[in-house]
Amino acid sequence: MTRISWLLVLPLLALAGCRTVPVSERFASHPAPPAAWRQPAPAVSAPLVAPSAAAPPFAVAAARPPAALPATPGDGWWRNFGSAELAEMVEAAQRDSFDLAAAIARVGQADAASRVAGAARLPVLSTSLEASGGGRADGLARGSVAPASGAAGNTASTGGAYGLAFRASYEVDLWGGNRARDDSAAALLQASRHARDAARLAVTASVAAAWLQSAGLRDRLGVADSNLASAERMLAMVASRSSAGAAHPLELAQQRGLVAAQRRQRAELAQQLDESRTTLAILLGRTVAPAAPDVVPVPAVSPGPAAADPAVATIPAAAVAAAPYPAPAARLADPAAATAANANANANANANANANANANANVAPPAPSLLASLRLPAIDAGLPSALLARRPDIAQAEAQLAAADADIIAARAAMLPSVALGGILQSSGHRPSGLLDNPLYSLAASLAAPIFNGGRLAAQRDLAAARRAELLAGYRSAIVAAFGDVERALNALSSLAEQHAAQEEELAQASRAFDLASARYRAGADSALTLLDAQRTLYAAQDAALQLRLARLQASVALYRALGGGWQIDTGNGA
């Protein structure tokens, strides 16, 4: 070996021992998971059944099915709610969502980038074929005119030349820079797959929550219609009493204010329902469709027999005619009769309340409750330590951190000398058949080392290290946030279960109080203020019952999402 060759090889051997690979700290310092969840998940499903014929049309009774064993989330968890419409919405979103389509496209981008990075670790081969020809144009050189085509000219051909060459080049990956860039691209590809899975989970949970919100608003709107009809019937009764002189104008004004409040609340719920449908359409990747005809607007009321009185001009005639009330003039004219009526009302309040309940039951009930037909699934949260392998966002953060580790190795390798090898095999001749008669070859090796670049390479190394520090903090934050998501969902389910037990009693007593107050008011034993307060309490309790039911269902969706929705890590190459 010549002296010059040793001068090239010895520096390479000396530098070969300088390769430094950073030790990953991904698993050495992540937050420790808690030993157990603070709040266990409810173990019993609690679906609600439709109102019975004996109950008021707005009442919701809780069923007591056999205890259901909690199950860990699995693929298709949204089917556990027992709604074919919800399952159809989720499947449509997974098929048509633009957000999910964009996430899938990003997987394709990362896959192409990974193949580009891997190509740098292989040799580059190329070939070329050349052909040329020439001649002497004496006449043209002296300024003569070129002869016509086919005529004998004054040009002479000097022959042709042909060349064939094969070239090869390869960069020796002494410090692992190319391998590190390949590893970084592979880790980013895996991170993009996890991001796609996280996007699918987010879209699925968002569609489920939006559909439940829409279903809850439809139920609340139906209850609002029922309450509005009830308030108008009471207004008809008060208006009739007022026209007969048995009720003070203040009572009529208060009841009219309650009817107006119910109309305002109904309009507000209709607006919220329309907005929820718009949100759901956007999640499904669709344009906003016209409102479904499942909610019929409250028609304008026609004046009744008391239309001459402006206070009762908006009362339906049928409601005024059907409103039962005692003869107010006789009671006012005879104080003794009024006292007796008051005593009889106290004695017969329960009977009147039952009659009032039966009268309410004869009213056309609202549409069947969507929320009442759904099941409240029992979910097993599992151990906190298992959550790290069940969340795609945590897996994404971990893969990004692995890519950052590889980027540091690549940045350090760029600061060290590089070696490139090259070779060429070529041949030339005057005939194509003789191209391979006398081939020539040449081999070359080059050593390049950075000397001065203004600190650019060192800055790139520092940039990669700072990027890794950022991703490490994000990885730890994702773990802490995942534990917090599960804790919040479990706490919400536990608290809402307690609220549900108390709210059932609240609704039952509010309904009973309204029946009693209505009966006593008809008998003249109580004031309109008591009846008005009972109506407001009942209407609020009915609306709260539906909101609480919706909150429990949405908390279940949140728990499914916090637990990863049955996600399992997939290291395959499929997109």
mmCIF file of N, CA and C in Angstrom, residues 189-309:
data_model
loop_
_atom_site.group_PDB
_atom_site.id
_atom_site.type_symbol
_atom_site.label_atom_id
_atom_site.label_comp_id
_atom_site.label_asym_id
_atom_site.label_seq_id
_atom_site.Cartn_x
_atom_site.Cartn_y
_atom_site.Cartn_z
ATOM 1 N N LEU A 189 -43.010 7.920 10.598
ATOM 2 C CA LEU A 189 -44.076 7.168 9.931
ATOM 3 C C LEU A 189 -44.972 6.490 10.967
ATOM 4 N N GLN A 190 -44.353 5.884 11.975
ATOM 5 C CA GLN A 190 -45.144 5.253 13.020
ATOM 6 C C GLN A 190 -45.955 6.293 13.783
ATOM 7 N N ALA A 191 -45.366 7.460 14.023
ATOM 8 C CA ALA A 191 -46.101 8.530 14.711
ATOM 9 C C ALA A 191 -47.298 8.992 13.890
ATOM 10 N N SER A 192 -47.145 9.039 12.571
ATOM 11 C CA SER A 192 -48.272 9.457 11.726
ATOM 12 C C SER A 192 -49.395 8.430 11.770
ATOM 13 N N ARG A 193 -49.042 7.148 11.875
ATOM 14 C CA ARG A 193 -50.084 6.123 12.009
ATOM 15 C C ARG A 193 -50.826 6.276 13.335
ATOM 16 N N HIS A 194 -50.076 6.538 14.393
ATOM 17 C CA HIS A 194 -50.733 6.753 15.682
ATOM 18 C C HIS A 194 -51.595 8.018 15.649
ATOM 19 N N ALA A 195 -51.119 9.057 14.962
ATOM 20 C CA ALA A 195 -51.913 10.280 14.829
ATOM 21 C C ALA A 195 -53.191 10.020 14.049
ATOM 22 N N ARG A 196 -53.120 9.159 13.027
ATOM 23 C CA ARG A 196 -54.324 8.779 12.293
ATOM 24 C C ARG A 196 -55.316 8.067 13.207
ATOM 25 N N ASP A 197 -54.811 7.159 14.040
ATOM 26 C CA ASP A 197 -55.697 6.456 14.966
ATOM 27 C C ASP A 197 -56.287 7.403 16.003
ATOM 28 N N ALA A 198 -55.471 8.366 16.462
ATOM 29 C CA ALA A 198 -55.991 9.354 17.402
ATOM 30 C C ALA A 198 -57.061 10.218 16.749
ATOM 31 N N ALA A 199 -56.862 10.559 15.483
ATOM 32 C CA ALA A 199 -57.871 11.343 14.768
ATOM 33 C C ALA A 199 -59.153 10.549 14.588
ATOM 34 N N ARG A 200 -59.026 9.247 14.302
ATOM 35 C CA ARG A 200 -60.221 8.412 14.165
ATOM 36 C C ARG A 200 -60.991 8.347 15.491
ATOM 37 N N LEU A 201 -60.260 8.206 16.602
ATOM 38 C CA LEU A 201 -60.912 8.173 17.912
ATOM 39 C C LEU A 201 -61.581 9.500 18.215
ATOM 40 N N ALA A 202 -60.906 10.607 17.893
ATOM 41 C CA ALA A 202 -61.482 11.926 18.160
ATOM 42 C C ALA A 202 -62.736 12.157 17.328
ATOM 43 N N VAL A 203 -62.699 11.774 16.055
ATOM 44 C CA VAL A 203 -63.871 11.949 15.196
ATOM 45 C C VAL A 203 -65.029 11.094 15.698
ATOM 46 N N THR A 204 -64.732 9.848 16.061
ATOM 47 C CA THR A 204 -65.781 8.950 16.533
ATOM 48 C C THR A 204 -66.432 9.486 17.804
ATOM 49 N N ALA A 205 -65.599 9.893 18.767
ATOM 50 C CA ALA A 205 -66.145 10.410 20.026
ATOM 51 C C ALA A 205 -66.893 11.717 19.813
ATOM 52 N N SER A 206 -66.388 12.572 18.934
ATOM 53 C CA SER A 206 -67.061 13.850 18.682
ATOM 54 C C SER A 206 -68.415 13.629 18.028
ATOM 55 N N VAL A 207 -68.496 12.682 17.093
ATOM 56 C CA VAL A 207 -69.774 12.398 16.454
ATOM 57 C C VAL A 207 -70.760 11.824 17.467
ATOM 58 N N ALA A 208 -70.284 10.909 18.312
ATOM 59 C CA ALA A 208 -71.170 10.330 19.324
ATOM 60 C C ALA A 208 -71.685 11.403 20.277
ATOM 61 N N ALA A 209 -70.788 12.296 20.735
ATOM 62 C CA ALA A 209 -71.212 13.358 21.650
ATOM 63 C C ALA A 209 -72.174 14.325 20.969
ATOM 64 N N ALA A 210 -71.902 14.662 19.699
ATOM 65 C CA ALA A 210 -72.780 15.592 18.987
ATOM 66 C C ALA A 210 -74.146 14.966 18.732
ATOM 67 N N TRP A 211 -74.171 13.674 18.398
ATOM 68 C CA TRP A 211 -75.456 13.019 18.183
ATOM 69 C C TRP A 211 -76.256 12.943 19.473
ATOM 70 N N LEU A 212 -75.599 12.631 20.573
ATOM 71 C CA LEU A 212 -76.291 12.607 21.863
ATOM 72 C C LEU A 212 -76.820 13.989 22.223
ATOM 73 N N GLN A 213 -76.026 15.027 21.934
ATOM 74 C CA GLN A 213 -76.484 16.387 22.201
ATOM 75 C C GLN A 213 -77.728 16.701 21.386
ATOM 76 N N SER A 214 -77.730 16.303 20.125
ATOM 77 C CA SER A 214 -78.889 16.542 19.283
ATOM 78 C C SER A 214 -80.101 15.762 19.786
ATOM 79 N N ALA A 215 -79.889 14.494 20.177
ATOM 80 C CA ALA A 215 -80.994 13.689 20.697
ATOM 81 C C ALA A 215 -81.539 14.286 21.990
ATOM 82 N N GLY A 216 -80.642 14.770 22.859
ATOM 83 C CA GLY A 216 -81.098 15.390 24.100
ATOM 84 C C GLY A 216 -81.910 16.651 23.856
ATOM 85 N N LEU A 217 -81.493 17.449 22.887
ATOM 86 C CA LEU A 217 -82.237 18.670 22.584
ATOM 87 C C LEU A 217 -83.600 18.339 21.970
ATOM 88 N N ARG A 218 -83.663 17.286 21.187
ATOM 89 C CA ARG A 218 -84.965 16.881 20.644
ATOM 90 C C ARG A 218 -85.908 16.460 21.770
ATOM 91 N N ASP A 219 -85.374 15.725 22.739
ATOM 92 C CA ASP A 219 -86.202 15.340 23.880
ATOM 93 C C ASP A 219 -86.625 16.548 24.698
ATOM 94 N N ARG A 220 -85.691 17.452 24.929
ATOM 95 C CA ARG A 220 -86.019 18.655 25.718
ATOM 96 C C ARG A 220 -87.041 19.519 24.999
ATOM 97 N N LEU A 221 -86.938 19.561 23.680
ATOM 98 C CA LEU A 221 -87.910 20.341 22.920
ATOM 99 C C LEU A 221 -89.295 19.709 23.013
ATOM 100 N N GLY A 222 -89.360 18.381 22.991
ATOM 101 C CA GLY A 222 -90.642 17.718 23.163
ATOM 102 C C GLY A 222 -91.248 17.976 24.527
ATOM 103 N N VAL A 223 -90.417 17.960 25.573
ATOM 104 C CA VAL A 223 -90.904 18.270 26.919
ATOM 105 C C VAL A 223 -91.341 19.728 27.001
ATOM 106 N N ALA A 224 -90.604 20.614 26.329
ATOM 107 C CA ALA A 224 -90.986 22.027 26.338
ATOM 108 C C ALA A 224 -92.351 22.228 25.680
ATOM 109 N N ASP A 225 -92.620 21.504 24.602
ATOM 110 C CA ASP A 225 -93.947 21.584 23.974
ATOM 111 C C ASP A 225 -95.038 21.108 24.938
ATOM 112 N N SER A 226 -94.771 20.015 25.637
ATOM 113 C CA SER A 226 -95.756 19.502 26.592
ATOM 114 C C SER A 226 -95.979 20.493 27.724
ATOM 115 N N ASN A 227 -94.903 21.085 28.218
ATOM 116 C CA ASN A 227 -95.037 22.063 29.297
ATOM 117 C C ASN A 227 -95.763 23.321 28.835
ATOM 118 N N LEU A 228 -95.499 23.719 27.596
ATOM 119 C CA LEU A 228 -96.181 24.891 27.062
ATOM 120 C C LEU A 228 -97.685 24.636 26.959
ATOM 121 N N ALA A 229 -98.070 23.452 26.485
ATOM 122 C CA ALA A 229 -99.494 23.122 26.415
ATOM 123 C C ALA A 229 -100.122 23.103 27.807
ATOM 124 N N SER A 230 -99.388 22.568 28.788
ATOM 125 C CA SER A 230 -99.898 22.540 30.161
ATOM 126 C C SER A 230 -100.063 23.955 30.705
ATOM 127 N N ALA A 231 -99.062 24.819 30.446
ATOM 128 C CA ALA A 231 -99.149 26.196 30.932
ATOM 129 C C ALA A 231 -100.296 26.944 30.272
ATOM 130 N N GLU A 232 -100.567 26.665 29.008
ATOM 131 C CA GLU A 232 -101.675 27.339 28.331
ATOM 132 C C GLU A 232 -103.020 26.856 28.858
ATOM 133 N N ARG A 233 -103.104 25.579 29.229
ATOM 134 C CA ARG A 233 -104.349 25.102 29.842
ATOM 135 C C ARG A 233 -104.587 25.790 31.190
ATOM 136 N N MET A 234 -103.522 25.944 31.952
ATOM 137 C CA MET A 234 -103.676 26.642 33.228
ATOM 138 C C MET A 234 -104.017 28.111 32.993
ATOM 139 N N LEU A 235 -103.452 28.706 31.942
ATOM 140 C CA LEU A 235 -103.778 30.098 31.629
ATOM 141 C C LEU A 235 -105.249 30.227 31.243
ATOM 142 N N ALA A 236 -105.784 29.263 30.508
ATOM 143 C CA ALA A 236 -107.197 29.302 30.152
ATOM 144 C C ALA A 236 -108.070 29.273 31.400
ATOM 145 N N MET A 237 -107.695 28.460 32.362
ATOM 146 C CA MET A 237 -108.462 28.377 33.592
ATOM 147 C C MET A 237 -108.391 29.687 34.368
ATOM 148 N N VAL A 238 -107.167 30.240 34.485
ATOM 149 C CA VAL A 238 -107.026 31.499 35.228
ATOM 150 C C VAL A 238 -107.772 32.617 34.520
ATOM 151 N N ALA A 239 -107.712 32.621 33.158
ATOM 152 C CA ALA A 239 -108.408 33.666 32.416
ATOM 153 C C ALA A 239 -109.921 33.575 32.619
ATOM 154 N N SER A 240 -110.437 32.355 32.640
ATOM 155 C CA SER A 240 -111.872 32.181 32.876
ATOM 156 C C SER A 240 -112.269 32.654 34.270
ATOM 157 N N ARG A 241 -111.437 32.343 35.241
ATOM 158 C CA ARG A 241 -111.712 32.804 36.611
ATOM 159 C C ARG A 241 -111.624 34.323 36.699
ATOM 160 N N SER A 242 -110.642 34.880 35.933
ATOM 161 C CA SER A 242 -110.495 36.334 35.981
ATOM 162 C C SER A 242 -111.694 37.031 35.341
ATOM 163 N N SER A 243 -112.190 36.495 34.232
ATOM 164 C CA SER A 243 -113.345 37.111 33.571
ATOM 165 C C SER A 243 -114.598 36.994 34.429
ATOM 166 N N ALA A 244 -114.634 35.990 35.315
ATOM 167 C CA ALA A 244 -115.768 35.819 36.214
ATOM 168 C C ALA A 244 -115.596 36.575 37.524
ATOM 169 N N GLY A 245 -114.450 37.239 37.699
ATOM 170 C CA GLY A 245 -114.202 37.998 38.915
ATOM 171 C C GLY A 245 -113.675 37.170 40.066
ATOM 172 N N ALA A 246 -113.278 35.924 39.827
ATOM 173 C CA ALA A 246 -112.797 35.064 40.904
ATOM 174 C C ALA A 246 -111.285 35.075 41.032
ATOM 175 N N ALA A 247 -110.571 35.690 40.101
ATOM 176 C CA ALA A 247 -109.112 35.736 40.157
ATOM 177 C C ALA A 247 -108.652 37.173 39.944
ATOM 178 N N HIS A 248 -107.600 37.530 40.646
ATOM 179 C CA HIS A 248 -107.048 38.878 40.540
ATOM 180 C C HIS A 248 -106.296 39.021 39.219
ATOM 181 N N PRO A 249 -106.297 40.205 38.620
ATOM 182 C CA PRO A 249 -105.526 40.399 37.383
ATOM 183 C C PRO A 249 -104.050 40.067 37.548
ATOM 184 N N LEU A 250 -103.529 40.188 38.801
ATOM 185 C CA LEU A 250 -102.136 39.833 39.026
ATOM 186 C C LEU A 250 -101.886 38.358 38.724
ATOM 187 N N GLU A 251 -102.829 37.498 39.131
ATOM 188 C CA GLU A 251 -102.683 36.073 38.857
ATOM 189 C C GLU A 251 -102.660 35.807 37.359
ATOM 190 N N LEU A 252 -103.513 36.509 36.622
ATOM 191 C CA LEU A 252 -103.550 36.329 35.175
ATOM 192 C C LEU A 252 -102.247 36.790 34.542
ATOM 193 N N ALA A 253 -101.714 37.928 35.009
ATOM 194 C CA ALA A 253 -100.466 38.445 34.450
ATOM 195 C C ALA A 253 -99.301 37.492 34.731
ATOM 196 N N GLN A 254 -99.289 36.912 35.925
ATOM 197 C CA GLN A 254 -98.212 35.984 36.262
ATOM 198 C C GLN A 254 -98.271 34.728 35.404
ATOM 199 N N GLN A 255 -99.465 34.214 35.185
ATOM 200 C CA GLN A 255 -99.578 33.008 34.372
ATOM 201 C C GLN A 255 -99.237 33.296 32.908
ATOM 202 N N ARG A 256 -99.656 34.461 32.434
ATOM 203 C CA ARG A 256 -99.282 34.827 31.057
ATOM 204 C C ARG A 256 -97.772 34.979 30.934
ATOM 205 N N GLY A 257 -97.138 35.508 31.967
ATOM 206 C CA GLY A 257 -95.679 35.601 31.934
ATOM 207 C C GLY A 257 -95.021 34.229 31.889
ATOM 208 N N LEU A 258 -95.604 33.260 32.621
ATOM 209 C CA LEU A 258 -95.060 31.908 32.590
ATOM 210 C C LEU A 258 -95.205 31.297 31.200
ATOM 211 N N VAL A 259 -96.342 31.503 30.544
ATOM 212 C CA VAL A 259 -96.532 30.986 29.186
ATOM 213 C C VAL A 259 -95.510 31.613 28.237
ATOM 214 N N ALA A 260 -95.308 32.915 28.365
ATOM 215 C CA ALA A 260 -94.329 33.585 27.510
ATOM 216 C C ALA A 260 -92.923 33.039 27.755
ATOM 217 N N ALA A 261 -92.599 32.760 29.023
ATOM 218 C CA ALA A 261 -91.288 32.193 29.338
ATOM 219 C C ALA A 261 -91.124 30.812 28.709
ATOM 220 N N GLN A 262 -92.195 30.016 28.710
ATOM 221 C CA GLN A 262 -92.127 28.697 28.092
ATOM 222 C C GLN A 262 -91.936 28.814 26.584
ATOM 223 N N ARG A 263 -92.582 29.782 25.961
ATOM 224 C CA ARG A 263 -92.387 29.986 24.524
ATOM 225 C C ARG A 263 -90.953 30.429 24.221
ATOM 226 N N ARG A 264 -90.431 31.300 25.052
ATOM 227 C CA ARG A 264 -89.043 31.730 24.859
ATOM 228 C C ARG A 264 -88.079 30.556 25.011
ATOM 229 N N GLN A 265 -88.313 29.734 26.027
ATOM 230 C CA GLN A 265 -87.443 28.583 26.227
ATOM 231 C C GLN A 265 -87.530 27.609 25.060
ATOM 232 N N ARG A 266 -88.727 27.435 24.520
ATOM 233 C CA ARG A 266 -88.879 26.541 23.389
ATOM 234 C C ARG A 266 -88.119 27.058 22.170
ATOM 235 N N ALA A 267 -88.210 28.365 21.919
ATOM 236 C CA ALA A 267 -87.486 28.941 20.786
ATOM 237 C C ALA A 267 -85.975 28.795 20.969
ATOM 238 N N GLU A 268 -85.508 28.944 22.208
ATOM 239 C CA GLU A 268 -84.078 28.790 22.486
ATOM 240 C C GLU A 268 -83.632 27.350 22.239
ATOM 241 N N LEU A 269 -84.436 26.388 22.669
ATOM 242 C CA LEU A 269 -84.089 24.985 22.443
ATOM 243 C C LEU A 269 -84.100 24.647 20.958
ATOM 244 N N ALA A 270 -85.053 25.215 20.216
ATOM 245 C CA ALA A 270 -85.095 24.970 18.770
ATOM 246 C C ALA A 270 -83.832 25.499 18.096
ATOM 247 N N GLN A 271 -83.357 26.658 18.536
ATOM 248 C CA GLN A 271 -82.116 27.207 17.986
ATOM 249 C C GLN A 271 -80.934 26.297 18.305
ATOM 250 N N GLN A 272 -80.834 25.829 19.547
ATOM 251 C CA GLN A 272 -79.740 24.947 19.934
ATOM 252 C C GLN A 272 -79.789 23.631 19.168
ATOM 253 N N LEU A 273 -80.989 23.116 18.918
ATOM 254 C CA LEU A 273 -81.110 21.887 18.147
ATOM 255 C C LEU A 273 -80.616 22.080 16.724
ATOM 256 N N ASP A 274 -80.951 23.206 16.118
ATOM 257 C CA ASP A 274 -80.489 23.478 14.765
ATOM 258 C C ASP A 274 -78.963 23.596 14.730
ATOM 259 N N GLU A 275 -78.378 24.229 15.739
ATOM 260 C CA GLU A 275 -76.921 24.357 15.793
ATOM 261 C C GLU A 275 -76.245 22.998 15.988
ATOM 262 N N SER A 276 -76.852 22.148 16.812
ATOM 263 C CA SER A 276 -76.259 20.823 17.028
ATOM 264 C C SER A 276 -76.312 19.989 15.755
ATOM 265 N N ARG A 277 -77.372 20.119 14.989
ATOM 266 C CA ARG A 277 -77.448 19.400 13.721
ATOM 267 C C ARG A 277 -76.404 19.913 12.727
ATOM 268 N N THR A 278 -76.153 21.206 12.760
ATOM 269 C CA THR A 278 -75.111 21.754 11.895
ATOM 270 C C THR A 278 -73.740 21.207 12.289
ATOM 271 N N THR A 279 -73.467 21.160 13.585
ATOM 272 C CA THR A 279 -72.200 20.608 14.059
ATOM 273 C C THR A 279 -72.043 19.157 13.642
ATOM 274 N N LEU A 280 -73.097 18.382 13.770
ATOM 275 C CA LEU A 280 -73.033 16.974 13.390
ATOM 276 C C LEU A 280 -72.812 16.816 11.890
ATOM 277 N N ALA A 281 -73.447 17.651 11.090
ATOM 278 C CA ALA A 281 -73.258 17.568 9.639
ATOM 279 C C ALA A 281 -71.813 17.875 9.251
ATOM 280 N N ILE A 282 -71.205 18.842 9.926
ATOM 281 C CA ILE A 282 -69.812 19.186 9.627
ATOM 282 C C ILE A 282 -68.893 18.025 9.982
ATOM 283 N N LEU A 283 -69.134 17.384 11.125
ATOM 284 C CA LEU A 283 -68.320 16.238 11.519
ATOM 285 C C LEU A 283 -68.455 15.093 10.525
ATOM 286 N N LEU A 284 -69.617 14.971 9.914
ATOM 287 C CA LEU A 284 -69.845 13.913 8.938
ATOM 288 C C LEU A 284 -69.337 14.273 7.548
ATOM 289 N N GLY A 285 -68.820 15.486 7.387
ATOM 290 C CA GLY A 285 -68.335 15.908 6.084
ATOM 291 C C GLY A 285 -69.435 16.177 5.094
ATOM 292 N N ARG A 286 -70.579 16.662 5.589
ATOM 293 C CA ARG A 286 -71.719 16.915 4.731
ATOM 294 C C ARG A 286 -72.129 18.369 4.822
ATOM 295 N N THR A 287 -72.843 18.814 3.824
ATOM 296 C CA THR A 287 -73.463 20.122 3.905
ATOM 297 C C THR A 287 -74.674 20.047 4.826
ATOM 298 N N VAL A 288 -75.065 21.171 5.346
ATOM 299 C CA VAL A 288 -76.162 21.216 6.299
ATOM 300 C C VAL A 288 -77.468 20.948 5.570
ATOM 301 N N ALA A 289 -78.188 19.923 6.025
ATOM 302 C CA ALA A 289 -79.465 19.555 5.404
ATOM 303 C C ALA A 289 -80.595 20.315 6.077
ATOM 304 N N PRO A 290 -81.755 20.423 5.418
ATOM 305 C CA PRO A 290 -82.914 21.049 6.061
ATOM 306 C C PRO A 290 -83.311 20.299 7.314
ATOM 307 N N ALA A 291 -83.929 21.020 8.227
ATOM 308 C CA ALA A 291 -84.331 20.421 9.501
ATOM 309 C C ALA A 291 -85.326 19.302 9.264
ATOM 310 N N ALA A 292 -85.181 18.246 10.031
ATOM 311 C CA ALA A 292 -86.105 17.110 9.932
ATOM 312 C C ALA A 292 -87.451 17.499 10.510
ATOM 313 N N PRO A 293 -88.545 16.920 9.981
ATOM 314 C CA PRO A 293 -89.875 17.317 10.449
ATOM 315 C C PRO A 293 -90.310 16.598 11.717
ATOM 316 N N ASP A 294 -89.315 16.185 12.580
ATOM 317 C CA ASP A 294 -89.716 15.471 13.775
ATOM 318 C C ASP A 294 -90.189 16.407 14.865
ATOM 319 N N VAL A 295 -89.890 17.703 14.754
ATOM 320 C CA VAL A 295 -90.319 18.682 15.733
ATOM 321 C C VAL A 295 -91.274 19.645 15.050
ATOM 322 N N VAL A 296 -92.503 19.657 15.464
ATOM 323 C CA VAL A 296 -93.530 20.496 14.841
ATOM 324 C C VAL A 296 -93.621 21.805 15.614
ATOM 325 N N PRO A 297 -93.465 22.968 14.960
ATOM 326 C CA PRO A 297 -93.580 24.234 15.670
ATOM 327 C C PRO A 297 -94.961 24.386 16.304
ATOM 328 N N VAL A 298 -94.987 25.078 17.432
ATOM 329 C CA VAL A 298 -96.250 25.327 18.118
ATOM 330 C C VAL A 298 -97.085 26.275 17.275
ATOM 331 N N PRO A 299 -98.291 25.878 16.880
ATOM 332 C CA PRO A 299 -99.091 26.741 16.009
ATOM 333 C C PRO A 299 -99.603 27.952 16.765
ATOM 334 N N ALA A 300 -99.935 28.967 15.997
ATOM 335 C CA ALA A 300 -100.532 30.155 16.605
ATOM 336 C C ALA A 300 -101.913 29.805 17.138
ATOM 337 N N VAL A 301 -102.236 30.328 18.310
ATOM 338 C CA VAL A 301 -103.500 29.999 18.956
ATOM 339 C C VAL A 301 -104.582 30.957 18.475
ATOM 340 N N SER A 302 -105.792 30.454 18.521
ATOM 341 C CA SER A 302 -106.928 31.264 18.084
ATOM 342 C C SER A 302 -107.675 31.788 19.290
ATOM 343 N N PRO A 303 -108.332 32.945 19.167
ATOM 344 C CA PRO A 303 -109.058 33.513 20.293
ATOM 345 C C PRO A 303 -110.272 32.667 20.653
ATOM 346 N N GLY A 304 -110.568 32.611 21.958
ATOM 347 C CA GLY A 304 -111.699 31.846 22.452
ATOM 348 C C GLY A 304 -112.856 32.748 22.813
ATOM 349 N N PRO A 305 -113.796 32.220 23.589
ATOM 350 C CA PRO A 305 -114.950 33.023 23.974
ATOM 351 C C PRO A 305 -114.596 34.252 24.775
ATOM 352 N N ALA A 306 -113.465 34.222 25.454
ATOM 353 C CA ALA A 306 -113.070 35.367 26.272
ATOM 354 C C ALA A 306 -112.179 36.319 25.496
ATOM 355 N N ALA A 307 -112.252 36.298 24.177
ATOM 356 C CA ALA A 307 -111.362 37.144 23.386
ATOM 357 C C ALA A 307 -111.631 38.610 23.607
ATOM 358 N N ALA A 308 -112.796 38.955 24.103
ATOM 359 C CA ALA A 308 -113.054 40.362 24.379
ATOM 360 C C ALA A 308 -112.117 40.888 25.449
ATOM 361 N N ASP A 309 -111.685 40.032 26.332
ATOM 362 C CA ASP A 309 -110.722 40.435 27.353
ATOM 363 C C ASP A 309 -109.328 40.319 26.757
#
